GROMACS .gro file of C-alpha atoms in nm:
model
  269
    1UNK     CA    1   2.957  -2.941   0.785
    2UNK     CA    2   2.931  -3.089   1.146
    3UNK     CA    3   2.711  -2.985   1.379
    4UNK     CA    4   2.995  -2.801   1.561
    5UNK     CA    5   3.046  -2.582   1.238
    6UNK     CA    6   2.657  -2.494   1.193
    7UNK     CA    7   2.647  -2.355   1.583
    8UNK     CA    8   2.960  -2.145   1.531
    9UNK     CA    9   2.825  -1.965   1.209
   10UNK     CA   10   2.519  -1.913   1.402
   11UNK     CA   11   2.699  -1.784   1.662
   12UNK     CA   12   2.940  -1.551   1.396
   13UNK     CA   13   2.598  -1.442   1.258
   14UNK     CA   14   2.457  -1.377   1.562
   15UNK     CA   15   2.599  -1.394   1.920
   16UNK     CA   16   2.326  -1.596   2.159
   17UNK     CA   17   2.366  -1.579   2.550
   18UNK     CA   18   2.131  -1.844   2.552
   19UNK     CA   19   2.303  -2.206   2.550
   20UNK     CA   20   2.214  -2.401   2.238
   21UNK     CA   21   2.267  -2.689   2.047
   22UNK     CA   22   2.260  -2.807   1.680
   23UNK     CA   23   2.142  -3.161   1.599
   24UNK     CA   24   2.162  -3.305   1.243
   25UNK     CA   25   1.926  -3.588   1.243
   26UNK     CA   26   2.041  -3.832   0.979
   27UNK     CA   27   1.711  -3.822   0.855
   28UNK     CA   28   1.472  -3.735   0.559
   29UNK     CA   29   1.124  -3.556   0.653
   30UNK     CA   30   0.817  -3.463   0.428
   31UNK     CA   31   0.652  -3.247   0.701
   32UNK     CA   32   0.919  -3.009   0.811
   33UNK     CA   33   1.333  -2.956   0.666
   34UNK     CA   34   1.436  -2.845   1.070
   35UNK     CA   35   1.308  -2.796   1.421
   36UNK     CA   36   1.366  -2.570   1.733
   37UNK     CA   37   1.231  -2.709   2.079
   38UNK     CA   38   1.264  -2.407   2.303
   39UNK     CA   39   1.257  -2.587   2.622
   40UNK     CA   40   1.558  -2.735   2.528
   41UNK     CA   41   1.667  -2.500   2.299
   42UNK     CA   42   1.765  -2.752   2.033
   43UNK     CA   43   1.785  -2.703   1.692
   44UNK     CA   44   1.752  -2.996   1.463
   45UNK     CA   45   1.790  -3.062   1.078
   46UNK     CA   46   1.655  -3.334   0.930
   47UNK     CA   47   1.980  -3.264   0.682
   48UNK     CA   48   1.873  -3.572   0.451
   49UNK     CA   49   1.652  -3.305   0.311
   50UNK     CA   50   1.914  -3.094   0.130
   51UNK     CA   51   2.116  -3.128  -0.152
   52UNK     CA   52   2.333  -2.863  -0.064
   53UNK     CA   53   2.496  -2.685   0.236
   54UNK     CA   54   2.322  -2.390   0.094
   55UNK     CA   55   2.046  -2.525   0.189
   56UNK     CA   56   2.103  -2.681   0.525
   57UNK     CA   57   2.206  -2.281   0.620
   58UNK     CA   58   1.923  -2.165   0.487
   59UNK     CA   59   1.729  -2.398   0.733
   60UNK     CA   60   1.962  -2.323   1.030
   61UNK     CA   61   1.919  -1.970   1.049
   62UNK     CA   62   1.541  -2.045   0.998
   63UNK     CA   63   1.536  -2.203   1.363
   64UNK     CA   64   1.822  -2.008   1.486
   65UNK     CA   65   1.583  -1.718   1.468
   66UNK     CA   66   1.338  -1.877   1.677
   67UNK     CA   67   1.638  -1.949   1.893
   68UNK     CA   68   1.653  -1.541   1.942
   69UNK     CA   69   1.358  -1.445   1.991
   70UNK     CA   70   1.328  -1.710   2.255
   71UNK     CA   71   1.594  -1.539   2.420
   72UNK     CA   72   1.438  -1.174   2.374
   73UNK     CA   73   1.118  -1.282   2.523
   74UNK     CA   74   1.299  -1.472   2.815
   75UNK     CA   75   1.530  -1.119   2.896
   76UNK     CA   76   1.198  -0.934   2.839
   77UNK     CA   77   1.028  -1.154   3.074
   78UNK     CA   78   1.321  -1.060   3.399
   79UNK     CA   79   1.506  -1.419   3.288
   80UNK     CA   80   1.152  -1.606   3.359
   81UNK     CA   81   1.039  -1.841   3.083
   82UNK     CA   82   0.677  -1.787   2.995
   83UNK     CA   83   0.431  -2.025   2.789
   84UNK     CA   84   0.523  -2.064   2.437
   85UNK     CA   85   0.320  -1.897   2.189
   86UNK     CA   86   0.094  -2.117   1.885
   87UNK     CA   87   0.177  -1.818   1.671
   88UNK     CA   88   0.561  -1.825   1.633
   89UNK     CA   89   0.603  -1.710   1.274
   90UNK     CA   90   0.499  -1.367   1.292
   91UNK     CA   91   0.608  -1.051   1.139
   92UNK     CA   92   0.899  -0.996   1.360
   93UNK     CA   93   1.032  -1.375   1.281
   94UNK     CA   94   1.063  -1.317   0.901
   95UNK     CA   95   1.195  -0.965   0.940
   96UNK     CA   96   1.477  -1.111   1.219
   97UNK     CA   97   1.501  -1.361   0.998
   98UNK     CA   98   1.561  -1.244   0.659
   99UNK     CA   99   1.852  -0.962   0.886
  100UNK     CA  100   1.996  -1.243   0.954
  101UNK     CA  101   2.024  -1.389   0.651
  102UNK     CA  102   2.168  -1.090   0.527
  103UNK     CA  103   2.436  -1.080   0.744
  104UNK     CA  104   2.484  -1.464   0.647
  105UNK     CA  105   2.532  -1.345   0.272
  106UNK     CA  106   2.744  -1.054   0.384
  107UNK     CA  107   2.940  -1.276   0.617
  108UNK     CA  108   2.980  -1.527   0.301
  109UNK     CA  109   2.797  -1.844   0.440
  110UNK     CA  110   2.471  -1.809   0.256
  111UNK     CA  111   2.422  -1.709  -0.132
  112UNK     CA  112   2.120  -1.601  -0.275
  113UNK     CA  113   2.236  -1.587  -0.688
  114UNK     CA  114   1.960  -1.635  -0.914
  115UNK     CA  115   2.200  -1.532  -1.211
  116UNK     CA  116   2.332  -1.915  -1.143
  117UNK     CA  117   2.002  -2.036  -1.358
  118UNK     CA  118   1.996  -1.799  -1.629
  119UNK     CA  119   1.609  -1.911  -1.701
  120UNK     CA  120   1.517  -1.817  -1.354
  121UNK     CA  121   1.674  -1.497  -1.422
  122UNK     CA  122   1.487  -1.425  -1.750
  123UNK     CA  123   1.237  -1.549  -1.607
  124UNK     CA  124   1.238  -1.307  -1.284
  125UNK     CA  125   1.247  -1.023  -1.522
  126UNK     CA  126   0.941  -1.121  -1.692
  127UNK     CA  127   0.743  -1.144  -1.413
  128UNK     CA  128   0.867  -0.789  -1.236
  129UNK     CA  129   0.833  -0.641  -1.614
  130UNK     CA  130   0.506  -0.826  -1.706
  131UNK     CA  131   0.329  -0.889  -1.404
  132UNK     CA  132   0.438  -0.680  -1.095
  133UNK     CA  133   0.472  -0.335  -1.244
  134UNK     CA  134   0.137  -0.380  -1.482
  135UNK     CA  135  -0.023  -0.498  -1.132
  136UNK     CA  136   0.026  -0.181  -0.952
  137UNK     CA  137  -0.089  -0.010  -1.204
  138UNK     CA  138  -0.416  -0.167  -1.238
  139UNK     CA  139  -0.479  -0.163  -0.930
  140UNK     CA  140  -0.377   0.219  -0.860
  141UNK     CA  141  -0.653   0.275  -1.134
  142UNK     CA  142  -0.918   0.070  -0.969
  143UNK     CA  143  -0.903   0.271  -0.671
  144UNK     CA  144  -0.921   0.585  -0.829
  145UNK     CA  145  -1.264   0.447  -0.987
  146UNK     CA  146  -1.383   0.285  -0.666
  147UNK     CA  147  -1.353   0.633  -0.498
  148UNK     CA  148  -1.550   0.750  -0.807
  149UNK     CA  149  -1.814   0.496  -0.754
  150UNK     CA  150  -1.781   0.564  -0.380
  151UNK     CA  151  -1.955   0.933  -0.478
  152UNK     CA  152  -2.209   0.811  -0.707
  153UNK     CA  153  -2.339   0.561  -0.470
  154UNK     CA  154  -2.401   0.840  -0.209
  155UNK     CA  155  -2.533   1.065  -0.520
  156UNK     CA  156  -2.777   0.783  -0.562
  157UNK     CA  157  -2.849   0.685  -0.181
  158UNK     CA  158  -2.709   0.347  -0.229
  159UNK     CA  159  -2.520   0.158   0.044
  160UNK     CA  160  -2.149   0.129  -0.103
  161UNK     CA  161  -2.102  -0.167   0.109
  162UNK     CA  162  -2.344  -0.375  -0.045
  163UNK     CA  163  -2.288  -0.231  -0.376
  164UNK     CA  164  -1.948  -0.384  -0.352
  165UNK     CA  165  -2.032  -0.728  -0.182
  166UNK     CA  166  -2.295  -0.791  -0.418
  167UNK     CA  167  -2.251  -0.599  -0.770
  168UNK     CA  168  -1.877  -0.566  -0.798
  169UNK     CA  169  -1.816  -0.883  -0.499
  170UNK     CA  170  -1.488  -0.708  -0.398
  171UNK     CA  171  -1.375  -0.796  -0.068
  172UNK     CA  172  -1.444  -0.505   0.159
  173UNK     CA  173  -1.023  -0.500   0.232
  174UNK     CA  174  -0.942  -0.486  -0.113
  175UNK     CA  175  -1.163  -0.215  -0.207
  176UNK     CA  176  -0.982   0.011   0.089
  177UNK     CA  177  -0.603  -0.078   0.050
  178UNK     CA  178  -0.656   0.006  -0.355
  179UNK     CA  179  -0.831   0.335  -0.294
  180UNK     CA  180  -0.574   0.426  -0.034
  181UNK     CA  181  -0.286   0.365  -0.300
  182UNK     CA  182  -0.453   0.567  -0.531
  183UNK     CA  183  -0.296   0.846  -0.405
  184UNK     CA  184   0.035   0.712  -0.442
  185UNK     CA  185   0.254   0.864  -0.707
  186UNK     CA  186   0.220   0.731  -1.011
  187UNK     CA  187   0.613   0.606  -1.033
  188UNK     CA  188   0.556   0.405  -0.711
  189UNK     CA  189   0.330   0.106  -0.917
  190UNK     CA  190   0.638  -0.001  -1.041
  191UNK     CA  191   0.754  -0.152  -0.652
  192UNK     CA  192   0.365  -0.368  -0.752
  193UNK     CA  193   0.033  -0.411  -0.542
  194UNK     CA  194   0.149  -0.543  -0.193
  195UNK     CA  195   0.463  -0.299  -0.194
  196UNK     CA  196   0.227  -0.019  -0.253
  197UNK     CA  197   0.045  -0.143   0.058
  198UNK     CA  198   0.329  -0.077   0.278
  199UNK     CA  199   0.391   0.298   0.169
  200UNK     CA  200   0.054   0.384   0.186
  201UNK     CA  201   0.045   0.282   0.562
  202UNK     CA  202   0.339   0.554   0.657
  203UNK     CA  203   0.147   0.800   0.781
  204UNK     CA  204   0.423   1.086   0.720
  205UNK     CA  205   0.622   1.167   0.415
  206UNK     CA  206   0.980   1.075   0.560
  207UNK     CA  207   0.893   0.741   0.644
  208UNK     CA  208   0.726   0.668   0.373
  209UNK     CA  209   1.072   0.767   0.199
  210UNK     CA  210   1.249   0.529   0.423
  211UNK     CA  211   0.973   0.247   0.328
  212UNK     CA  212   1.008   0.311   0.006
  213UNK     CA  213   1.406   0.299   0.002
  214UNK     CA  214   1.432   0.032   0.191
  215UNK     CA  215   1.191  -0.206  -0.027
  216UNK     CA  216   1.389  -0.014  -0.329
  217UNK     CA  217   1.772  -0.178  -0.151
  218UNK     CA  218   1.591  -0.514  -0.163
  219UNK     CA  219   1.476  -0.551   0.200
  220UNK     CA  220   1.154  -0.797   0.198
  221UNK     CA  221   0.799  -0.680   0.277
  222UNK     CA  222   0.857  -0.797   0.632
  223UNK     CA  223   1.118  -0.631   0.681
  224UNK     CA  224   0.991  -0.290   0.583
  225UNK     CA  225   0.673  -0.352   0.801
  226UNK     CA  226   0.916  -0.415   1.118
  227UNK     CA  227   1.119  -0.092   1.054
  228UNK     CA  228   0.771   0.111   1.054
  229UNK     CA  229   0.644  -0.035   1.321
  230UNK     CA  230   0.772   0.031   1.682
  231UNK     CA  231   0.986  -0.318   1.760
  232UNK     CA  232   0.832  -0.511   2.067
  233UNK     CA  233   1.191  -0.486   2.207
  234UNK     CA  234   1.111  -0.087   2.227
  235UNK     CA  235   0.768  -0.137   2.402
  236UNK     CA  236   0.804  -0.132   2.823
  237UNK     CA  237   0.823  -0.550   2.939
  238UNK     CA  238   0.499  -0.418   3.192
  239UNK     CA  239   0.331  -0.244   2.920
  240UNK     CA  240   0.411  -0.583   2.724
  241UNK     CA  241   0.232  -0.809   2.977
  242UNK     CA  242  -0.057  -0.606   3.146
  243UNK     CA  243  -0.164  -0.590   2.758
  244UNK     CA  244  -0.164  -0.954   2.712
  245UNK     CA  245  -0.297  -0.993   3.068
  246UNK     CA  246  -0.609  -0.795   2.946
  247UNK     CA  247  -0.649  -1.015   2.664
  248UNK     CA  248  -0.653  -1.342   2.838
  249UNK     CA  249  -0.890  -1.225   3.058
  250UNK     CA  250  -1.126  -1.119   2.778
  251UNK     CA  251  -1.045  -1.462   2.608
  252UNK     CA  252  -1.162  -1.669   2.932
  253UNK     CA  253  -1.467  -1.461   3.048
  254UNK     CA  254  -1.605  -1.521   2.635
  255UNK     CA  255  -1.507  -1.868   2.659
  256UNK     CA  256  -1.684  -1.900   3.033
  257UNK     CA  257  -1.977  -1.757   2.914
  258UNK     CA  258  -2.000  -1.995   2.667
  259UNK     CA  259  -1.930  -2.279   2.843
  260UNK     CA  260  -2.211  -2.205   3.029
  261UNK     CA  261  -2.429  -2.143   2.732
  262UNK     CA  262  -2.324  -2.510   2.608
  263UNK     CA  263  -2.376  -2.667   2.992
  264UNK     CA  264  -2.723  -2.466   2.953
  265UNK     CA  265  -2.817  -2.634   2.632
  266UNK     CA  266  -2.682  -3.025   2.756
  267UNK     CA  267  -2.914  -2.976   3.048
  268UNK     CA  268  -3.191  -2.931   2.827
  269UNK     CA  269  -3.180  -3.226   2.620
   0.00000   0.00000   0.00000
């Protein structure tokens, strides 16, 4: 493939607006397989990395995405460029990405097969059948008896916090996302633990439906997260940025105040 061939699959896949272009280095690198610089809105692969074109796709459409959502934040923004975020590989970026690589696979540029290693496919079913399912089981029975214990620790006037920091030493998390799935139906532990997660967030019965028939099709965790969720490209650009405007301002008054605490504190030794 030339680098004139990735851009127009990316472009096939997804159209862009948003000028681009696709670099393949030549090289080999141990710290990352491809790059997107958004402030020149290149996209390189270090394609000495791959054995395959496969895999080089695979790759492509990884920093295509953050190609995208460059572009959404820029339109978002009125066409002005803001400061690029630390964070880039959020929520959103796997579930736009993992869309797009479905369209890829529907499109016929990418292939996910695991049937092309038969041990990888015995071996998938093993862990679905022998792990997964089992999981969400045990764990939809855990919090049915950490709701139990829940009551006997106020029958016996005992702090249920500390009872499980220090007897049980369950992570405080843990013990609430497994006695909110306890309530799931019992044919749900066989989508496992983390899956169960998801449905127990939907707050009504249809979307939980939806959650549930979407992980059901195959659609990753991510993906099912950004469906329930109401997409940032829904939420009012103002709205947007007098949020994040409040939140900068908290973030510099705490980190005035404590420069001051640290000037304090050099002035004293």
């Amino acid at each position: 493939m030339t680098n004139d061939d990735i851009k127009n699959m990316l472009l096939d896949i997804q159209e862009s607006a948003l000028e681009f272009t696709v670099t393949m280095t030549g090289k080999e690198s141990k710290r990352v397989n491809g790059l997107y610089k958004p402030e020149t809105r290149e996209i390189l692969l270090h394609n000495k990395n791959f054995k395959t074109d496969n895999e080089l796709i695979y790759t492509a459409i990884h920093e295509y995405t953050h190609h995208l959502i460059n572009e959404e934040d820029i339109q978002a923004n009125g066409g002005r460029e803001l400061p690029h975020q630390a964070r880039s590989h959020t929520n959103y970026f796997w579930a736009k990405f993992h869309a797009l690589l479905d369209t890829a696979e529907a499109k016929g540029y990418y292939k996910l097969d695991i049937s092309l290693s038969p041990e990888l496919d015995s071996l998938t079913k093993e862990i679905r059948e022998n792990y997964i399912i089992p999981n969400g089981k045990i764990m939809q029975e855990l919090g049915k008896r950490l709701i139990k214990a829940h009551q006997l620790c106020e029958d016996s006037n005992i702090r249920y916090e500390d009872y499980l920091d220090r007897v049980l030493q369950i992570p405080r998390t843990t013990a609430k996302n497994v006695s909110i799935i306890s309530a799931l139906p019992e044919e749900d532990t066989a989508l496992g633990f983390d899956n169960m997660k998801i449905l127990a967030a939907a707050k009504k019965p249809d979307e939980r439906a939806k959650a549930k028939e979407a992980i059901e099709s195959g659609k990753s965790p991510d993906s099912v997260i950004a469906m329930m969720k109401k997409k940032a490209a829904t939420v009012d650009p103002k709205s947007k940025l007098e949020k994040e405007k409040a939140r900068l301002e908290k973030t510099i008054s705490e980190l005035t105040q404590r420069l001051e605490f640290v000037e304090e504190s050099l002035a004293q030794l």
